Short mmCIF file of N, CA and C in Angstrom, two decimals:
data_model
loop_
_atom_site.label_atom_id
_atom_site.label_comp_id
_atom_site.label_asym_id
_atom_site.label_seq_id
_atom_site.Cartn_x
_atom_site.Cartn_y
_atom_site.Cartn_z
N GLY A 1 3.14 17.41 32.87
CA GLY A 1 1.88 17.50 33.08
C GLY A 1 0.39 16.22 32.97
N HIS A 2 -0.66 16.61 32.57
CA HIS A 2 -1.40 15.17 32.87
C HIS A 2 -1.85 14.45 33.68
N GLY A 3 -1.38 15.17 35.28
CA GLY A 3 -1.27 14.02 36.83
C GLY A 3 -0.94 12.87 36.84
N GLY A 4 0.83 13.45 35.53
CA GLY A 4 2.05 12.22 36.37
C GLY A 4 1.62 10.95 35.40
N HIS A 5 0.99 10.90 34.71
CA HIS A 5 0.49 9.99 34.23
C HIS A 5 2.14 9.08 32.81
N ALA A 6 2.41 10.13 32.29
CA ALA A 6 3.21 9.50 31.67
C ALA A 6 4.61 8.78 32.29
N GLU A 7 5.03 10.59 33.56
CA GLU A 7 5.77 9.92 34.45
C GLU A 7 5.85 8.68 34.86
N ALA A 8 4.64 8.30 35.68
CA ALA A 8 4.45 7.26 35.91
C ALA A 8 4.47 5.97 34.89
N GLY A 9 4.61 6.27 33.97
CA GLY A 9 4.63 4.91 33.63
C GLY A 9 6.27 4.56 33.49
N LEU A 10 7.13 5.45 33.53
CA LEU A 10 8.50 5.51 33.13
C LEU A 10 8.78 4.14 33.95
N GLU A 11 9.39 4.29 35.11
CA GLU A 11 9.70 3.44 35.73
C GLU A 11 9.25 1.92 35.69
N PRO A 12 8.35 1.69 35.80
CA PRO A 12 7.48 0.21 35.59
C PRO A 12 8.27 -0.51 34.36
N ALA A 13 7.59 0.65 33.64
CA ALA A 13 8.43 0.01 31.81
C ALA A 13 10.02 -0.27 31.46
N LYS A 14 11.10 0.69 32.75
CA LYS A 14 12.16 0.50 32.45
C LYS A 14 12.45 -1.01 33.12
N LYS A 15 11.91 -1.15 34.03
CA LYS A 15 11.86 -2.10 35.08
C LYS A 15 11.42 -3.62 34.21
N PHE A 16 10.42 -2.96 34.02
CA PHE A 16 10.23 -4.62 33.59
C PHE A 16 10.92 -4.83 31.86
N LEU A 17 11.38 -3.60 31.39
CA LEU A 17 12.18 -3.96 30.27
C LEU A 17 13.58 -4.76 30.91
N GLN A 18 14.73 -4.11 31.70
CA GLN A 18 14.89 -4.45 32.29
C GLN A 18 15.06 -6.49 33.23
N THR A 19 14.40 -7.13 32.79
CA THR A 19 14.04 -7.80 33.81
C THR A 19 13.88 -8.96 31.76
N LEU A 20 13.41 -8.21 30.74
CA LEU A 20 14.01 -9.27 29.60
C LEU A 20 15.79 -8.96 29.00
N THR A 21 16.45 -8.13 30.09
CA THR A 21 17.88 -7.83 30.01
C THR A 21 17.25 -7.65 28.14
N SER A 22 17.22 -6.43 28.27
CA SER A 22 17.62 -6.33 27.07
C SER A 22 18.10 -5.20 26.49
N PRO A 23 18.57 -5.20 25.21
CA PRO A 23 20.66 -3.75 24.72
C PRO A 23 19.38 -2.24 25.16
N THR A 24 20.46 -1.91 25.80
CA THR A 24 20.58 -0.58 25.78
C THR A 24 19.78 0.87 25.28
N ARG A 25 19.74 0.63 23.93
CA ARG A 25 19.03 0.88 23.11
C ARG A 25 17.83 0.68 22.89
N PHE A 26 17.19 0.26 23.06
CA PHE A 26 16.01 -0.60 23.69
C PHE A 26 15.22 -0.19 24.06
N THR A 27 16.16 -0.13 25.44
CA THR A 27 15.20 0.23 26.89
C THR A 27 15.36 1.87 26.34
N GLU A 28 16.74 2.55 26.10
CA GLU A 28 15.70 3.66 26.02
C GLU A 28 15.42 3.87 24.77
N ARG A 29 14.79 3.62 23.79
CA ARG A 29 13.59 4.34 22.61
C ARG A 29 12.74 4.00 23.23
N VAL A 30 12.59 2.65 24.37
CA VAL A 30 11.17 2.29 25.29
C VAL A 30 10.10 3.54 26.38
N GLY A 31 12.10 3.47 26.12
CA GLY A 31 11.77 4.82 28.02
C GLY A 31 11.28 6.26 27.03
N GLU A 32 11.99 6.65 25.86
CA GLU A 32 11.46 8.00 25.81
C GLU A 32 10.18 8.20 24.37
N GLY A 33 10.03 7.60 24.39
CA GLY A 33 8.44 6.68 23.82
C GLY A 33 7.66 7.10 25.12
N VAL A 34 7.33 6.55 26.01
CA VAL A 34 6.81 6.57 27.01
C VAL A 34 7.07 7.39 27.72
N GLU A 35 8.30 8.37 27.88
CA GLU A 35 8.18 9.78 28.87
C GLU A 35 7.69 11.43 27.57
N LEU A 36 7.97 10.68 26.26
CA LEU A 36 6.88 11.72 25.51
C LEU A 36 5.54 10.88 25.16
N HIS A 37 4.90 10.05 24.79
CA HIS A 37 3.79 10.10 24.44
C HIS A 37 2.49 11.10 25.09
N MET A 38 2.40 12.00 26.37
CA MET A 38 1.94 12.55 26.25
C MET A 38 1.61 14.42 26.31
N ARG A 39 3.22 14.36 25.29
CA ARG A 39 3.23 15.38 24.94
C ARG A 39 2.35 16.51 23.88
N HIS A 40 1.96 15.43 22.65
CA HIS A 40 1.07 15.86 21.86
C HIS A 40 0.23 16.70 22.22
N LEU A 41 -0.51 16.48 23.89
CA LEU A 41 -1.36 16.75 24.27
C LEU A 41 -1.20 18.67 24.65
N SER A 42 0.37 18.46 25.05
CA SER A 42 0.51 19.90 24.82
C SER A 42 1.13 21.28 23.75
N VAL A 43 0.95 20.54 23.06
CA VAL A 43 1.21 21.17 21.37
C VAL A 43 0.63 22.86 21.24
N GLU A 44 0.96 23.28 21.27
CA GLU A 44 0.28 24.67 21.09
C GLU A 44 0.86 25.68 19.56
N SER A 45 1.63 24.82 19.16
CA SER A 45 2.47 25.49 18.09
C SER A 45 2.92 25.10 17.49
N ASP A 46 3.96 25.34 16.04
CA ASP A 46 5.11 25.16 15.43
C ASP A 46 6.44 25.19 16.04
N ARG A 47 6.25 25.64 16.91
CA ARG A 47 7.74 26.71 17.80
C ARG A 47 7.95 24.54 19.11
N SER A 48 6.59 24.34 19.50
CA SER A 48 6.91 23.31 20.73
C SER A 48 6.54 22.31 19.57
N ILE A 49 6.61 22.19 18.47
CA ILE A 49 6.59 20.95 17.71
C ILE A 49 7.79 20.50 17.53
N ARG A 50 8.75 21.93 17.51
CA ARG A 50 10.30 21.25 16.41
C ARG A 50 10.85 21.13 17.71
N ARG A 51 10.17 21.88 19.57
CA ARG A 51 11.35 21.73 20.40
C ARG A 51 10.67 19.98 20.65
N LEU A 52 9.61 19.77 20.48
CA LEU A 52 9.13 18.09 20.66
C LEU A 52 10.29 17.46 19.65
N MET A 53 10.17 17.76 18.62
CA MET A 53 11.24 16.98 17.93
C MET A 53 13.03 17.02 18.12
N ALA A 54 13.06 18.29 19.49
CA ALA A 54 14.66 18.46 19.04
C ALA A 54 14.66 16.97 20.65
N ASP A 55 13.91 17.14 21.23
CA ASP A 55 13.84 16.64 22.74
C ASP A 55 14.09 15.00 22.15
N MET A 56 13.77 14.58 20.69
CA MET A 56 13.67 13.20 20.70
C MET A 56 14.93 12.41 20.00
N LYS A 57 15.32 12.00 20.98
CA LYS A 57 16.73 11.11 20.35
C LYS A 57 16.87 9.38 19.94
N HIS A 58 15.64 8.71 20.57
CA HIS A 58 16.13 7.45 19.70
C HIS A 58 14.67 7.38 19.26
N ILE A 59 13.47 7.65 18.76
CA ILE A 59 12.57 7.59 17.86
C ILE A 59 12.27 8.02 17.27
N THR A 60 11.39 7.68 16.03
CA THR A 60 10.83 8.92 15.08
C THR A 60 9.48 9.36 15.46
N MET A 61 9.00 10.40 14.96
CA MET A 61 7.88 10.89 14.89
C MET A 61 6.64 9.30 14.58
N GLN A 62 7.04 9.08 14.14
CA GLN A 62 6.28 7.90 13.46
C GLN A 62 5.82 6.99 14.65
N GLU A 63 6.94 6.13 15.47
CA GLU A 63 7.09 5.67 16.07
C GLU A 63 6.20 6.12 17.52
N LEU A 64 6.60 7.45 17.38
CA LEU A 64 6.14 8.09 18.79
C LEU A 64 4.17 8.12 18.24
N ALA A 65 4.12 8.44 17.60
CA ALA A 65 1.94 8.56 16.73
C ALA A 65 2.08 7.42 17.03
N CYS A 66 3.03 6.17 17.04
CA CYS A 66 1.65 4.03 17.00
C CYS A 66 1.99 3.82 19.03
N ILE A 67 2.98 4.91 19.67
CA ILE A 67 2.39 4.80 21.18
C ILE A 67 1.66 5.15 21.27
N VAL A 68 1.36 6.38 20.89
CA VAL A 68 -0.29 7.20 21.06
C VAL A 68 -0.75 7.04 20.50
N MET A 69 -1.35 5.82 20.21
CA MET A 69 -2.63 4.92 19.35
C MET A 69 -2.85 3.94 20.52
N ALA A 70 -1.69 3.34 20.84
CA ALA A 70 -2.01 2.09 21.25
C ALA A 70 -2.34 2.40 22.47
N ASP A 71 -1.67 3.43 23.22
CA ASP A 71 -2.21 4.25 24.25
C ASP A 71 -3.45 4.75 24.76
N GLN A 72 -4.38 5.20 23.27
CA GLN A 72 -5.67 5.54 23.45
C GLN A 72 -6.25 4.38 23.24
N SER A 73 -5.98 3.56 22.08
CA SER A 73 -6.68 2.39 22.30
C SER A 73 -7.12 1.45 22.99
N GLY A 74 -6.31 1.32 24.65
CA GLY A 74 -5.46 0.43 26.00
C GLY A 74 -6.49 1.63 26.83
N ARG A 75 -7.22 2.98 26.32
CA ARG A 75 -8.59 3.01 26.97
C ARG A 75 -10.50 2.83 26.72
N HIS A 76 -10.73 1.85 26.67
CA HIS A 76 -11.66 1.25 26.41
C HIS A 76 -11.76 -0.01 26.79
N PRO A 77 -11.95 0.05 28.22
CA PRO A 77 -12.63 -1.65 29.10
C PRO A 77 -13.12 -2.52 28.54
N PHE A 78 -14.65 -1.68 27.67
CA PHE A 78 -15.47 -2.36 27.32
C PHE A 78 -15.36 -2.19 25.82
N GLY A 79 -15.74 -3.19 25.15
CA GLY A 79 -15.72 -3.51 23.78
C GLY A 79 -14.11 -3.21 23.05
N LEU A 80 -14.62 -3.09 21.68
CA LEU A 80 -13.23 -3.39 21.27
C LEU A 80 -12.43 -1.54 21.46
N PRO A 81 -11.72 -1.45 21.29
CA PRO A 81 -10.82 -0.60 20.94
C PRO A 81 -10.48 0.16 19.88
N VAL A 82 -10.45 1.38 19.80
CA VAL A 82 -10.67 1.59 18.41
C VAL A 82 -9.40 2.80 18.19
N LEU A 83 -8.79 2.01 17.09
CA LEU A 83 -7.30 2.67 17.40
C LEU A 83 -7.64 3.92 16.19
N GLN A 84 -7.72 5.22 16.79
CA GLN A 84 -7.41 6.37 15.72
C GLN A 84 -6.80 7.15 16.03
N MET A 85 -5.94 7.92 15.27
CA MET A 85 -4.94 9.05 15.58
C MET A 85 -5.82 10.09 16.08
N PRO A 86 -5.54 10.13 17.07
CA PRO A 86 -5.54 11.45 17.79
C PRO A 86 -5.44 12.90 17.23
N GLU A 87 -6.00 13.63 16.90
CA GLU A 87 -5.95 15.08 15.95
C GLU A 87 -4.80 16.25 16.18
N THR A 88 -5.01 15.89 17.32
CA THR A 88 -3.28 16.99 17.85
C THR A 88 -2.12 16.40 17.57
N MET A 89 -1.97 14.10 17.44
CA MET A 89 -0.69 13.86 17.07
C MET A 89 -0.57 14.30 15.17
N GLN A 90 -1.62 14.12 14.74
CA GLN A 90 -2.11 14.37 13.66
C GLN A 90 -1.37 14.93 13.04
N HIS A 91 -1.71 16.61 13.69
CA HIS A 91 -1.21 18.23 13.02
C HIS A 91 -0.01 17.48 13.07
N ILE A 92 1.08 16.78 14.58
CA ILE A 92 2.55 16.89 14.34
C ILE A 92 3.12 16.54 13.47
N LEU A 93 2.47 15.32 13.03
CA LEU A 93 3.15 14.57 11.77
C LEU A 93 2.93 15.24 10.70
N ASP A 94 1.67 16.30 10.01
CA ASP A 94 1.71 16.99 9.38
C ASP A 94 2.70 18.03 9.26
N VAL A 95 2.79 18.45 10.14
CA VAL A 95 3.72 19.20 10.76
C VAL A 95 5.34 19.24 10.62
N ALA A 96 5.97 18.07 11.36
CA ALA A 96 7.24 17.57 11.30
C ALA A 96 7.36 16.63 10.10
N LYS A 97 6.47 16.21 9.55
CA LYS A 97 7.48 15.26 8.24
C LYS A 97 7.77 14.46 8.28
N GLU A 98 9.22 14.38 8.25
CA GLU A 98 9.92 13.39 8.17
C GLU A 98 10.37 13.01 10.00
N GLY A 99 9.95 13.90 10.27
CA GLY A 99 10.41 13.96 12.01
C GLY A 99 11.79 14.03 12.53
N LYS A 100 12.33 14.17 12.20
CA LYS A 100 14.24 14.18 12.46
C LYS A 100 14.51 15.66 12.96
N PHE A 101 14.90 16.06 13.95
CA PHE A 101 15.17 17.43 14.06
C PHE A 101 16.77 17.97 13.72
N GLU A 102 17.52 18.38 12.26
CA GLU A 102 18.57 18.66 12.43
C GLU A 102 18.94 20.33 12.64
N PRO A 103 19.69 20.21 13.26
CA PRO A 103 20.02 22.22 13.37
C PRO A 103 20.64 22.28 12.25
N ILE A 104 20.57 23.53 11.97
CA ILE A 104 20.57 24.06 10.40
C ILE A 104 22.13 24.21 10.32
N LEU A 105 22.54 25.37 11.59
CA LEU A 105 24.30 25.58 11.71
C LEU A 105 24.78 24.33 12.80
N LYS A 106 25.94 23.80 11.73
CA LYS A 106 26.94 23.22 11.73
C LYS A 106 28.18 23.37 12.55
N GLY A 107 29.04 23.11 13.42
CA GLY A 107 30.31 23.27 13.57
C GLY A 107 31.15 22.77 12.26
N ARG A 108 31.09 22.61 11.44
CA ARG A 108 31.36 22.95 9.92
C ARG A 108 31.45 24.04 8.88
N HIS A 109 30.22 25.38 9.73
CA HIS A 109 29.97 25.92 9.10
C HIS A 109 30.88 27.38 10.07
N LEU A 110 31.41 26.81 10.93
CA LEU A 110 32.29 28.04 12.30
C LEU A 110 33.55 27.67 11.32
N VAL A 111 33.44 25.95 11.52
CA VAL A 111 35.02 26.12 10.79
C VAL A 111 35.50 27.04 9.08
N ALA A 112 33.82 27.04 8.67
CA ALA A 112 34.19 27.58 7.29
C ALA A 112 34.46 29.34 7.15
N ILE A 113 34.24 29.49 8.50
CA ILE A 113 34.07 31.07 8.22
C ILE A 113 35.43 31.32 9.21
N GLY A 114 36.50 30.39 9.53
CA GLY A 114 37.43 30.33 9.68
C GLY A 114 37.88 30.82 11.38
N LEU A 115 36.84 29.84 12.13
CA LEU A 115 37.07 29.81 13.63
C LEU A 115 37.95 28.72 13.46
N LYS A 116 38.52 27.95 14.85
CA LYS A 116 38.88 27.11 15.14
C LYS A 116 37.74 26.46 16.33
N PRO A 117 38.26 25.30 16.21
CA PRO A 117 37.55 24.18 16.82
C PRO A 117 37.40 24.78 18.86
N SER A 118 36.42 24.98 19.56
CA SER A 118 36.97 25.40 20.60
C SER A 118 36.02 24.65 21.08
N PRO A 119 35.68 25.05 22.63
CA PRO A 119 34.28 24.62 23.69
C PRO A 119 33.36 25.65 24.14
N LYS A 120 33.64 26.88 22.47
CA LYS A 120 32.71 27.39 22.46
C LYS A 120 31.92 27.23 21.33
N PHE A 121 32.38 26.59 20.97
CA PHE A 121 31.19 26.25 19.38
C PHE A 121 30.05 24.79 19.49
N SER A 122 30.44 24.13 21.19
CA SER A 122 29.17 23.93 21.50
C SER A 122 27.98 25.04 22.40
N GLU A 123 28.79 26.11 22.65
CA GLU A 123 27.62 26.95 22.82
C GLU A 123 27.21 27.81 21.88
N ILE A 124 27.93 28.21 20.91
CA ILE A 124 27.20 29.35 19.88
C ILE A 124 26.13 27.95 19.04
N LEU A 125 26.28 26.60 18.99
CA LEU A 125 25.35 25.88 18.22
C LEU A 125 24.70 25.65 18.87
N GLY A 126 24.66 25.49 20.39
CA GLY A 126 23.57 25.84 21.63
C GLY A 126 22.63 26.61 21.19
N ARG A 127 23.25 27.72 20.93
CA ARG A 127 22.36 28.45 21.04
C ARG A 127 21.20 29.16 19.45
N ALA A 128 22.54 28.57 18.28
CA ALA A 128 21.48 28.72 17.65
C ALA A 128 20.63 27.01 17.39
N LYS A 129 20.90 26.59 18.27
CA LYS A 129 19.74 25.51 17.62
C LYS A 129 18.32 26.32 18.86
N GLU A 130 18.19 27.21 19.65
CA GLU A 130 17.87 27.19 20.44
C GLU A 130 16.42 28.54 19.65
N LEU A 131 17.38 29.29 18.83
CA LEU A 131 16.91 30.20 17.56
C LEU A 131 16.23 29.30 16.69
N GLN A 132 16.48 28.14 16.49
CA GLN A 132 16.19 27.12 15.30
C GLN A 132 14.63 26.63 15.73
N ILE A 133 14.56 26.33 16.71
CA ILE A 133 13.29 25.71 17.82
C ILE A 133 12.48 27.21 17.41
N ASN A 134 12.49 27.98 18.26
CA ASN A 134 12.14 29.37 17.83
C ASN A 134 11.69 29.75 16.99
N GLY A 135 12.36 29.43 15.84
CA GLY A 135 11.88 30.07 14.41
C GLY A 135 12.54 31.27 13.68
N ASP A 136 14.11 31.60 14.57
CA ASP A 136 14.24 32.97 14.23
C ASP A 136 14.94 32.67 13.55
N ILE A 137 15.31 31.12 13.18
CA ILE A 137 16.99 30.61 12.77
C ILE A 137 15.78 29.40 11.37
N VAL A 138 16.12 30.02 10.25
CA VAL A 138 14.95 29.03 9.55
C VAL A 138 15.57 28.53 8.59
N ASP A 139 16.58 28.53 7.35
CA ASP A 139 17.53 28.19 6.99
C ASP A 139 19.19 28.46 7.27
N LEU A 140 19.99 27.68 6.35
CA LEU A 140 21.78 28.88 6.50
C LEU A 140 22.00 30.23 6.12
N GLU A 141 21.00 30.54 5.50
CA GLU A 141 21.21 32.17 5.36
C GLU A 141 20.66 32.92 6.73
N SER A 142 19.73 32.51 7.32
CA SER A 142 19.29 33.51 8.49
C SER A 142 20.15 32.54 9.45
N ALA A 143 21.09 31.55 9.76
CA ALA A 143 21.89 31.53 10.32
C ALA A 143 23.08 31.65 10.54
N MET A 144 23.45 31.82 9.78
CA MET A 144 24.74 32.54 8.49
C MET A 144 24.80 34.39 9.11
N SER A 145 23.41 34.82 8.93
CA SER A 145 23.69 36.64 9.55
C SER A 145 23.47 36.50 11.04
N TRP A 146 22.94 35.99 11.66
CA TRP A 146 22.49 35.60 13.43
C TRP A 146 24.42 35.31 13.77
N LEU A 147 25.13 34.01 12.71
CA LEU A 147 26.51 34.72 13.27
C LEU A 147 27.02 35.49 12.86
N LYS A 148 27.52 36.08 12.18
CA LYS A 148 28.14 37.17 11.68
C LYS A 148 27.93 37.87 12.99
N GLU A 149 26.69 38.66 13.07
CA GLU A 149 26.36 39.04 14.27
C GLU A 149 26.56 39.34 15.63
N GLU A 150 26.20 37.59 15.64
CA GLU A 150 26.96 37.02 17.22
C GLU A 150 28.61 37.20 17.54
N LEU A 151 29.05 37.46 16.52
CA LEU A 151 30.38 37.24 16.13
C LEU A 151 31.33 39.03 16.00
N LYS A 152 30.46 39.64 16.01
CA LYS A 152 30.74 41.55 16.11
C LYS A 152 31.57 41.36 17.52
#
């Protein structure tokens, strides 16, 4: 969305970072920040905040907020930039708090109820993650009751 602005910035940012011969981890973090820095504008619900959190692999929500503020302050060609947190990003920070998406249902929970580790684990855990993002799984209790239904 947003006229391809975030997408358009990704390649030049990556190319620039490669000229610095920066470590991959740094490149991944900057790339993710550039890629996600407009997402706060399309957040409509706690569900979309959980989706954003789940999409963040390399940076924290605080780091994303800094990128958003830097991006906003760079839009003032005349006069001094105003470092102000957009309301949308502030709302995300308030909801996300610690800012890391943590799957509730984990492999150890499947093992604990007697399942043998298998390729099916990632399928089950993937579905549970989606349900958690959607808000259908909110704690271990709801995760386990979903799992029991799922395995019937």
